[in-house]
PDB file of C-alpha atoms in Angstrom:
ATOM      1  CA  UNK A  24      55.072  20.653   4.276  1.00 81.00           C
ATOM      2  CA  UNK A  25      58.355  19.374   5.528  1.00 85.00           C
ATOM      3  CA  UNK A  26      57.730  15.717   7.088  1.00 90.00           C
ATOM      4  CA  UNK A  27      60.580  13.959   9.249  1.00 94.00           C
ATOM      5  CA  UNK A  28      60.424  10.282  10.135  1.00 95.00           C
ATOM      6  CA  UNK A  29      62.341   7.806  12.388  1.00 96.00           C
ATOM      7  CA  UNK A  30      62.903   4.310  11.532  1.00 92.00           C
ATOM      8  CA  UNK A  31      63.000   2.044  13.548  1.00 91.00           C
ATOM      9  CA  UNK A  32      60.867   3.977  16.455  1.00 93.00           C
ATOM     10  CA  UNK A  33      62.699   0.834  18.834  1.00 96.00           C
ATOM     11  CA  UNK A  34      65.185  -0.482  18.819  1.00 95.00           C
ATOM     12  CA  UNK A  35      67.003  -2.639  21.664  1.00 97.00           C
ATOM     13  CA  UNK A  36      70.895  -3.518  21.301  1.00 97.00           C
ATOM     14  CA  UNK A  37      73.413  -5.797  24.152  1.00 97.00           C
ATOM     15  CA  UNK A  38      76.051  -3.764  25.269  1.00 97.00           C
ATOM     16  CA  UNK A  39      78.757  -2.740  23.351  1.00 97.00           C
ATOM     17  CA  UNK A  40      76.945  -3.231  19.977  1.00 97.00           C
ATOM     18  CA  UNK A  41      78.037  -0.333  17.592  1.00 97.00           C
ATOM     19  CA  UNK A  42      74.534   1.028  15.937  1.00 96.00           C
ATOM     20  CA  UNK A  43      72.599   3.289  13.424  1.00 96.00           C
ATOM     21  CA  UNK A  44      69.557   5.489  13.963  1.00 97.00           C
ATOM     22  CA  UNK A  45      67.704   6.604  10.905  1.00 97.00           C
ATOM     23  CA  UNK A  46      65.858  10.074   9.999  1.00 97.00           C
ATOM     24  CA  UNK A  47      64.635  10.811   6.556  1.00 97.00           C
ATOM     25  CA  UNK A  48      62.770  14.271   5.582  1.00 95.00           C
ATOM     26  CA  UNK A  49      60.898  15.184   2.817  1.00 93.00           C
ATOM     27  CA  UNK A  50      62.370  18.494   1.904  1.00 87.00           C
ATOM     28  CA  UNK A  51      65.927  18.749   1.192  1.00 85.00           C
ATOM     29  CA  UNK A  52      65.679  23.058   1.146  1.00 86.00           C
ATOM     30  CA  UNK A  53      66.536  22.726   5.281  1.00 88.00           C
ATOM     31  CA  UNK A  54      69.078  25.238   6.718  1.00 87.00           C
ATOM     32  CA  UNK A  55      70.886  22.438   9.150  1.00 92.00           C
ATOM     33  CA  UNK A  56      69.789  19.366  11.059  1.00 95.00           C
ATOM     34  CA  UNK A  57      69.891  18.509  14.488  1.00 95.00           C
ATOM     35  CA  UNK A  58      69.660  15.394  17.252  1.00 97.00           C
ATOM     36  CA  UNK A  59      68.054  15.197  20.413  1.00 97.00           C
ATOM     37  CA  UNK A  60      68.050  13.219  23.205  1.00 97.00           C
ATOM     38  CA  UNK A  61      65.482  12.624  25.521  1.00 96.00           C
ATOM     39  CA  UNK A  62      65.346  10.703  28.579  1.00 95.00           C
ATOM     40  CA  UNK A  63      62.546   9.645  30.188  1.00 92.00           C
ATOM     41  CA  UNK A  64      60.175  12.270  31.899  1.00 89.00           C
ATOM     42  CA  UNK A  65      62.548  15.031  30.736  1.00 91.00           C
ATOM     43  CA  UNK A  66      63.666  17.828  28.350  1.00 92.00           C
ATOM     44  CA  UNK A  67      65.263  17.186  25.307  1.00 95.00           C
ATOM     45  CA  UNK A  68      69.181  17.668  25.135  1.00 95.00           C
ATOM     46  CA  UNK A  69      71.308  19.083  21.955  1.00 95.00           C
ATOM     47  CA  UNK A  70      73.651  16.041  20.753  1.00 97.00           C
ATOM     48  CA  UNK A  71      74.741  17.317  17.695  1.00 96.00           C
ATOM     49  CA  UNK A  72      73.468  20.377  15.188  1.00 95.00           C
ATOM     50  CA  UNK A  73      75.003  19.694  11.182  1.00 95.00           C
ATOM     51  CA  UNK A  74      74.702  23.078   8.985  1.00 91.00           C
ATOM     52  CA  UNK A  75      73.230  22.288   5.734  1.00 89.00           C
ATOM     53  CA  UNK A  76      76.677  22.629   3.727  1.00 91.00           C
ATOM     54  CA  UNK A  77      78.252  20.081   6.248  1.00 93.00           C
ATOM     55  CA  UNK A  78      78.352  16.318   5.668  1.00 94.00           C
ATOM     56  CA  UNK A  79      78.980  15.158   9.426  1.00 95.00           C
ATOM     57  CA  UNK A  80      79.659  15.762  12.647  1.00 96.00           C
ATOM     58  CA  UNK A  81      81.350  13.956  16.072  1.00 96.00           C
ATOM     59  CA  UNK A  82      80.998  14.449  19.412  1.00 96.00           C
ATOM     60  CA  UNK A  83      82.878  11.470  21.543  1.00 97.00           C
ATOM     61  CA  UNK A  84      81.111   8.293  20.398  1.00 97.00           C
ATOM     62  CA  UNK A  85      78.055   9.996  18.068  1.00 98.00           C
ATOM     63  CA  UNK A  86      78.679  10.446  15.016  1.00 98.00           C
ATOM     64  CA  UNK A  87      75.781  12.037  12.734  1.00 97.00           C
ATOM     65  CA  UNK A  88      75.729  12.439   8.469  1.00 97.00           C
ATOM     66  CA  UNK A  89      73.679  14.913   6.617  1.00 96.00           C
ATOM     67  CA  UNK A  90      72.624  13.818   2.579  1.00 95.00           C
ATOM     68  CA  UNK A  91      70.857  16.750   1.917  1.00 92.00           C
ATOM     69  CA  UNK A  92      69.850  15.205  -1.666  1.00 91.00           C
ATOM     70  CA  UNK A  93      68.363  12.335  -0.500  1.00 94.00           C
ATOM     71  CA  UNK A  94      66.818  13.479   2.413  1.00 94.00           C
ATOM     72  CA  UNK A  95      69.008  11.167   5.046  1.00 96.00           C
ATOM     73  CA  UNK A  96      70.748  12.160   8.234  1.00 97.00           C
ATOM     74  CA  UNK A  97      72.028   8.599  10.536  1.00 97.00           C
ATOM     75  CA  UNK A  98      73.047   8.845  13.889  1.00 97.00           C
ATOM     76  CA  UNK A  99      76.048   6.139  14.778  1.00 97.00           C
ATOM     77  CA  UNK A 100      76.330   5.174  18.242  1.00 97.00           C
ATOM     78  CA  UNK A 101      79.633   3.518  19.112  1.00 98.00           C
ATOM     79  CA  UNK A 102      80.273   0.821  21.723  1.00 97.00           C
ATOM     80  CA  UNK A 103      76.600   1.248  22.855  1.00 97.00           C
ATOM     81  CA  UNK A 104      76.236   1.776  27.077  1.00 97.00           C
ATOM     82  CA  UNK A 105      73.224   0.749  28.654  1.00 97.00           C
ATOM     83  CA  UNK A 106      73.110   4.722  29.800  1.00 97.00           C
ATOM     84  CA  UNK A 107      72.485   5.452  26.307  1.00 97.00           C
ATOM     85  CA  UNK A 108      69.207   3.928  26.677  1.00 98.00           C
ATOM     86  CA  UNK A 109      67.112   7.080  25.729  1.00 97.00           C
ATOM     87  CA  UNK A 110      64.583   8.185  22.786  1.00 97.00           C
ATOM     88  CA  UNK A 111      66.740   9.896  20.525  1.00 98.00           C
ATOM     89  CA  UNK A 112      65.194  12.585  18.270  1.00 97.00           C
ATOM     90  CA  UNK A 113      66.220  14.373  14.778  1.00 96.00           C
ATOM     91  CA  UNK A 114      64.872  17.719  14.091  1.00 95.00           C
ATOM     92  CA  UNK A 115      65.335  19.905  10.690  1.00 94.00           C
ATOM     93  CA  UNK A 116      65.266  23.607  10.553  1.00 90.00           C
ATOM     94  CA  UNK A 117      63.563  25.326   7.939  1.00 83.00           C
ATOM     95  CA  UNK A 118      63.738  29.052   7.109  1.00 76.00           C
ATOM     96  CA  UNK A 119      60.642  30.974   7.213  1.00 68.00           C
ATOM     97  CA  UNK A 120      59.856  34.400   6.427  1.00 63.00           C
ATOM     98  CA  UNK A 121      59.630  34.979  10.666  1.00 58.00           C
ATOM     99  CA  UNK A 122      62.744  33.420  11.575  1.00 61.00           C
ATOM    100  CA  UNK A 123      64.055  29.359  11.390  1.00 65.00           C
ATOM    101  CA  UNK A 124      61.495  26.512  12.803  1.00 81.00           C
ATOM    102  CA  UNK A 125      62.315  23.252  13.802  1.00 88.00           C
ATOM    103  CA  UNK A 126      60.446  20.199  12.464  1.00 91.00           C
ATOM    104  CA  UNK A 127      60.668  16.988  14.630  1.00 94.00           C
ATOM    105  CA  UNK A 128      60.750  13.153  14.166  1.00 94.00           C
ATOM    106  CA  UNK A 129      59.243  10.997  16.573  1.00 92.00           C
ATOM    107  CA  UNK A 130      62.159   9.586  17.809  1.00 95.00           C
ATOM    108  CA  UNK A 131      63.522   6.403  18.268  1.00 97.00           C
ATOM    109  CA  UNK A 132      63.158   4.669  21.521  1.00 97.00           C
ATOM    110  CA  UNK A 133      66.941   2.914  22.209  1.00 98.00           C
ATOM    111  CA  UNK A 134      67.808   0.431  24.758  1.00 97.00           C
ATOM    112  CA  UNK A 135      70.693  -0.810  25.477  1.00 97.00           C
ATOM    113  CA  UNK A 136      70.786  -4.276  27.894  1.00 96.00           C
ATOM    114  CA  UNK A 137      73.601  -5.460  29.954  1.00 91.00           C
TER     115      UNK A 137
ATOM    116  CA  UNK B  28      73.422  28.731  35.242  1.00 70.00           C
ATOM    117  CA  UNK B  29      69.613  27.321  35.163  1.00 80.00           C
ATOM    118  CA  UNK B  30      69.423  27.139  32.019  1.00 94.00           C
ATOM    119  CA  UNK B  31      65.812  27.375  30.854  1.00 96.00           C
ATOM    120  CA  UNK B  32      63.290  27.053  33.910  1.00 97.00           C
ATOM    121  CA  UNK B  33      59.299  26.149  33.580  1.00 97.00           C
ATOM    122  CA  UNK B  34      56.890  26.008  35.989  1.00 97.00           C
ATOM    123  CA  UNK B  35      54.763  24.055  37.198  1.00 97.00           C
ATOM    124  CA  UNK B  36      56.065  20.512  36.489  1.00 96.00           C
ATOM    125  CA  UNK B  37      52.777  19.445  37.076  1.00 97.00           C
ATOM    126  CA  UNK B  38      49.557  20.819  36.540  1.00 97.00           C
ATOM    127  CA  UNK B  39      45.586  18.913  36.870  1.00 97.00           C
ATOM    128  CA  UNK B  40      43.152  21.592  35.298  1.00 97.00           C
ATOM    129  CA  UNK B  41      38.831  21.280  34.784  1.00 97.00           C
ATOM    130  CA  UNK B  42      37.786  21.841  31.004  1.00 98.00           C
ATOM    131  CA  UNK B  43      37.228  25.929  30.768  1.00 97.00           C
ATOM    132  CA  UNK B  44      39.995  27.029  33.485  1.00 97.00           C
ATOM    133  CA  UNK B  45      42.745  29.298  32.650  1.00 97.00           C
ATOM    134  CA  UNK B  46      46.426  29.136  33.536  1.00 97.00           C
ATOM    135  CA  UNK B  47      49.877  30.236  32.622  1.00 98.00           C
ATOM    136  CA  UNK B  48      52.902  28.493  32.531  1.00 98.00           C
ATOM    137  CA  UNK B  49      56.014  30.310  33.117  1.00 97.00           C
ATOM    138  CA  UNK B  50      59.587  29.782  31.117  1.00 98.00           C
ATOM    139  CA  UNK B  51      62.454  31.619  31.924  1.00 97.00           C
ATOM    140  CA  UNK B  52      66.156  31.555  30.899  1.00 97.00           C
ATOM    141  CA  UNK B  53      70.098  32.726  32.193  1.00 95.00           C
ATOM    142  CA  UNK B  54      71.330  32.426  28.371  1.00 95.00           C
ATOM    143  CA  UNK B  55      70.746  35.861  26.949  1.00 94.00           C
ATOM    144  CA  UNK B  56      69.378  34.350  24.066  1.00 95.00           C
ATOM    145  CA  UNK B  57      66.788  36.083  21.772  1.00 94.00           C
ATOM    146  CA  UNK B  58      64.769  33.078  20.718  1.00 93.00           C
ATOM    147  CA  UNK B  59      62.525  31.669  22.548  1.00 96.00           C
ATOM    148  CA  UNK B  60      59.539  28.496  21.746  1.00 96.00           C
ATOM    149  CA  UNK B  61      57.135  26.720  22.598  1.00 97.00           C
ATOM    150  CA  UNK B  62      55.875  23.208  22.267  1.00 97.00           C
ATOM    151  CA  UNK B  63      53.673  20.325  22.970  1.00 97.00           C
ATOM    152  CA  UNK B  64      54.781  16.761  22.983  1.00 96.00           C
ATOM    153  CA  UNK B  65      52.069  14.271  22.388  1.00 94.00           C
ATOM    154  CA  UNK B  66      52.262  10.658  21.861  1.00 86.00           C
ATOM    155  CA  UNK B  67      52.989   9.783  18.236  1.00 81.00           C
ATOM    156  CA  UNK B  68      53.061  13.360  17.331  1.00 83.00           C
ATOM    157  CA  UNK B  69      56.181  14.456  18.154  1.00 85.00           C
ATOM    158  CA  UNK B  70      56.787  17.983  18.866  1.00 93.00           C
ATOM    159  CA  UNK B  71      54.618  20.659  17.675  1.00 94.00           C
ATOM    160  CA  UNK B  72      55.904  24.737  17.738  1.00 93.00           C
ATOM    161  CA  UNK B  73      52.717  26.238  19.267  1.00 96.00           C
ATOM    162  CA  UNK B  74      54.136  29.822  19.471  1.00 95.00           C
ATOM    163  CA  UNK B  75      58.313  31.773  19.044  1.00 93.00           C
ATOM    164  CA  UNK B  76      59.201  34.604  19.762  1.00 94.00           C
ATOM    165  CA  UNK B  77      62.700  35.939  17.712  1.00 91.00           C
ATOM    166  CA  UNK B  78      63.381  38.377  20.228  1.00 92.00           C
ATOM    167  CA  UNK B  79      61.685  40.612  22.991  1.00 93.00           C
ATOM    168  CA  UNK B  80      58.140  41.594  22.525  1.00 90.00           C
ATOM    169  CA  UNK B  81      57.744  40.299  19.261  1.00 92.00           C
ATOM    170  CA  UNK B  82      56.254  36.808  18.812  1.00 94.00           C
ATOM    171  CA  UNK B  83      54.609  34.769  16.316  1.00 92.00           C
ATOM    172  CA  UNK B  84      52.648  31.511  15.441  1.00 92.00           C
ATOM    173  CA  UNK B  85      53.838  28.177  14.942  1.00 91.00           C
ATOM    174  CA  UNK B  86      51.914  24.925  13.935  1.00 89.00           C
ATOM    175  CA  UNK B  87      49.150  24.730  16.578  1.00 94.00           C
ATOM    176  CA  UNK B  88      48.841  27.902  17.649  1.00 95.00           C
ATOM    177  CA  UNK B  89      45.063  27.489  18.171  1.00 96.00           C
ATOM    178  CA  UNK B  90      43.728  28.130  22.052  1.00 96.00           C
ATOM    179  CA  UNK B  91      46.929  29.578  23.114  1.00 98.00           C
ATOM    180  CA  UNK B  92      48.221  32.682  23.875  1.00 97.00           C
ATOM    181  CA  UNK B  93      51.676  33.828  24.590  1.00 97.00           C
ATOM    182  CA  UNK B  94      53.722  36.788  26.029  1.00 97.00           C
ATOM    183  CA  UNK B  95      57.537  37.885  25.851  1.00 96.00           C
ATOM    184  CA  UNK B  96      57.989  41.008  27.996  1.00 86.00           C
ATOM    185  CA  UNK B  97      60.988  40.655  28.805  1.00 95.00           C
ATOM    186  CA  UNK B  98      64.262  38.695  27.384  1.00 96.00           C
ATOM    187  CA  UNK B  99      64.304  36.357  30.111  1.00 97.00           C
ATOM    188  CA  UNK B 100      61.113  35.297  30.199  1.00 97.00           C
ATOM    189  CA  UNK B 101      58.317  33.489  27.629  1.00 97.00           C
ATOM    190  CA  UNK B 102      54.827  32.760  28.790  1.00 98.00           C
ATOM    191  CA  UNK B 103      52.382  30.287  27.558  1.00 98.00           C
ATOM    192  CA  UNK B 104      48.536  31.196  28.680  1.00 98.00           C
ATOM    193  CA  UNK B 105      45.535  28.546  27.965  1.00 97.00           C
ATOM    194  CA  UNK B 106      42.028  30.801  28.033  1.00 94.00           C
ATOM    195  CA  UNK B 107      40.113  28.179  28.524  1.00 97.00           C
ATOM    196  CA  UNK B 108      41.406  24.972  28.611  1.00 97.00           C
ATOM    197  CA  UNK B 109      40.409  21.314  26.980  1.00 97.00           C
ATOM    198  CA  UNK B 110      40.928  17.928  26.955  1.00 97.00           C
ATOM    199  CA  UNK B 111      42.727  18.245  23.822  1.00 97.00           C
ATOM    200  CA  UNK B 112      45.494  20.521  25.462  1.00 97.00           C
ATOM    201  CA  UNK B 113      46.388  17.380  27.434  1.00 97.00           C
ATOM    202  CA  UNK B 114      49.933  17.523  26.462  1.00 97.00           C
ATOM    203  CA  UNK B 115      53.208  17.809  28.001  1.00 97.00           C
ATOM    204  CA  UNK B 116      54.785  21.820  27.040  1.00 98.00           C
ATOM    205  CA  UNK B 117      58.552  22.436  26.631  1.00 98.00           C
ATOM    206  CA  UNK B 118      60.365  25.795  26.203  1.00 97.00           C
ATOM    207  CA  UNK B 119      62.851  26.382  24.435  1.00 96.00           C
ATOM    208  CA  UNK B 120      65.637  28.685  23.325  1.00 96.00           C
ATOM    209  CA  UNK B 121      68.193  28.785  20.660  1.00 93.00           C
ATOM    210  CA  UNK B 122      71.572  30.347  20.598  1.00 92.00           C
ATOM    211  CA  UNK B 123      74.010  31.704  17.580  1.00 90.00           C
ATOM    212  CA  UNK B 124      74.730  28.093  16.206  1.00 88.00           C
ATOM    213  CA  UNK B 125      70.978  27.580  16.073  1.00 88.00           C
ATOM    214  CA  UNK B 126      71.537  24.823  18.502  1.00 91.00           C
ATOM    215  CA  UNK B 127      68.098  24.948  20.839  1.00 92.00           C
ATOM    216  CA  UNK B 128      67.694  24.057  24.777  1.00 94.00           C
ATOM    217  CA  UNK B 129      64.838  22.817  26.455  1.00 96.00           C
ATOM    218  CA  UNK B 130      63.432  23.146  29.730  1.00 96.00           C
ATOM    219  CA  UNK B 131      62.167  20.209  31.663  1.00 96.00           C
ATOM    220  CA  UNK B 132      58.311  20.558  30.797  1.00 96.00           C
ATOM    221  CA  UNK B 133      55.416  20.923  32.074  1.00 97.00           C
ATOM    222  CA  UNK B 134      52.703  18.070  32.341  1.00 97.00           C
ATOM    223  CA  UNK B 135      49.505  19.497  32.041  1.00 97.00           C
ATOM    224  CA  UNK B 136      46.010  17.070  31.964  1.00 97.00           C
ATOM    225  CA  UNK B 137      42.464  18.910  31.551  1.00 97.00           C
ATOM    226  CA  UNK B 138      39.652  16.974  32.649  1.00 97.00           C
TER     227      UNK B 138
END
């Protein structure tokens, strides 16, 4: 059974700080990888999705890796905001025989302080 | 555009009542999910459906049913509900890229 964890699950950065989230799963047969965000009291929103023959993708200041091998996908955060304060999730998509699931982390819980 | 809609945002039930929570969505996509969110847990896939009228079970499908009649719209139905559906419920869809969008949630609490 595929298992995804997030370490740290908190973190709190000043402003500015550049930073890593971490997301490890135990099965490296996934079909891509993706990041959440989540603020609180709301739905989750799509950051950034990584096929499974990808190494990385950027959207603005996120940057997320995918090391299939090892099981590893980071999130970097660049010049950190205080409105990036937000539980950021990873998520892995496996294919079944009735169509591709998603398998969550539980997040890690970021904020970012003036 | 919406998006992907739920309703309620809030519901208060009594152990053994029934309800339904609506999802709709103005993507046109043919996936469409359900989960629960619960402290610690993450998020669990309680039921999909890959396209209209066809659906199938997830991880905790147990006490739930579902129906897709339509493209636009997934529901989630609780027969008779416990304390141990205290949860909060997201839908979801997913377009080409696989990329997936959530709704707001609903917050349900059984008593």
């Amino acid at each position: 059974k595929q298992e995804v964890t997030q370490i740290p699950a908190a973190l709190s950065v000043p402003e500015g700080e550049n930073l890593v989230l971490n997301c490890s799963f135990t099965d490296s047969a996934i079909y891509n990888l993706q990041w959440f965000r989540q603020d609180p009291g709301k739905g989750l929103t799509s950051l950034l999705l990584i096929q499974s023959s990808q190494r990385e993708q950027t959207s603005g200041r996120l940057n997320a890796s995918l090391d299939k091998s090892s099981g590893r996908s980071t999130l970097y955060i660049a010049a950190s905001q205080p409105g990036d304060s937000a539980t950021y999730l990873c998520a892995v998509y496996i294919l079944t025989g009735g169509g591709n699931k998603l398998t969550f982390g539980t997040g890690t819980q970021l904020k970012v302080e003036l | 555009n919406a998006g992907v809609t739920q309703t309620p945002k809030f519901q208060v039930l009594k152990t053994g009542q029934s309800m339904t929570l609506q999802c709709a969505q103005d993507m046109n996509h043919n996936s469409m999910y359900w989960y629960r969110q619960d402290p610690g847990m993450g998020l669990r896939l309680i039921y999909y459906s890959a396209s209209e009228g066809t659906t199938d079970k997830g991880e905790v499908p147990n006490g739930y049913n579902v129906s897709r009649l339509n493209k636009r719209e997934f529901s989630l139905r609780l027969e008779s509900a416990a304390p141990s559906q205290t949860s909060v419920y997201f839908c979801a869809n997913r377009d080409r890229t696989d990329t997936q969008y959530f709704g707001p949630g609903t917050r349900l609490t059984v008593l």
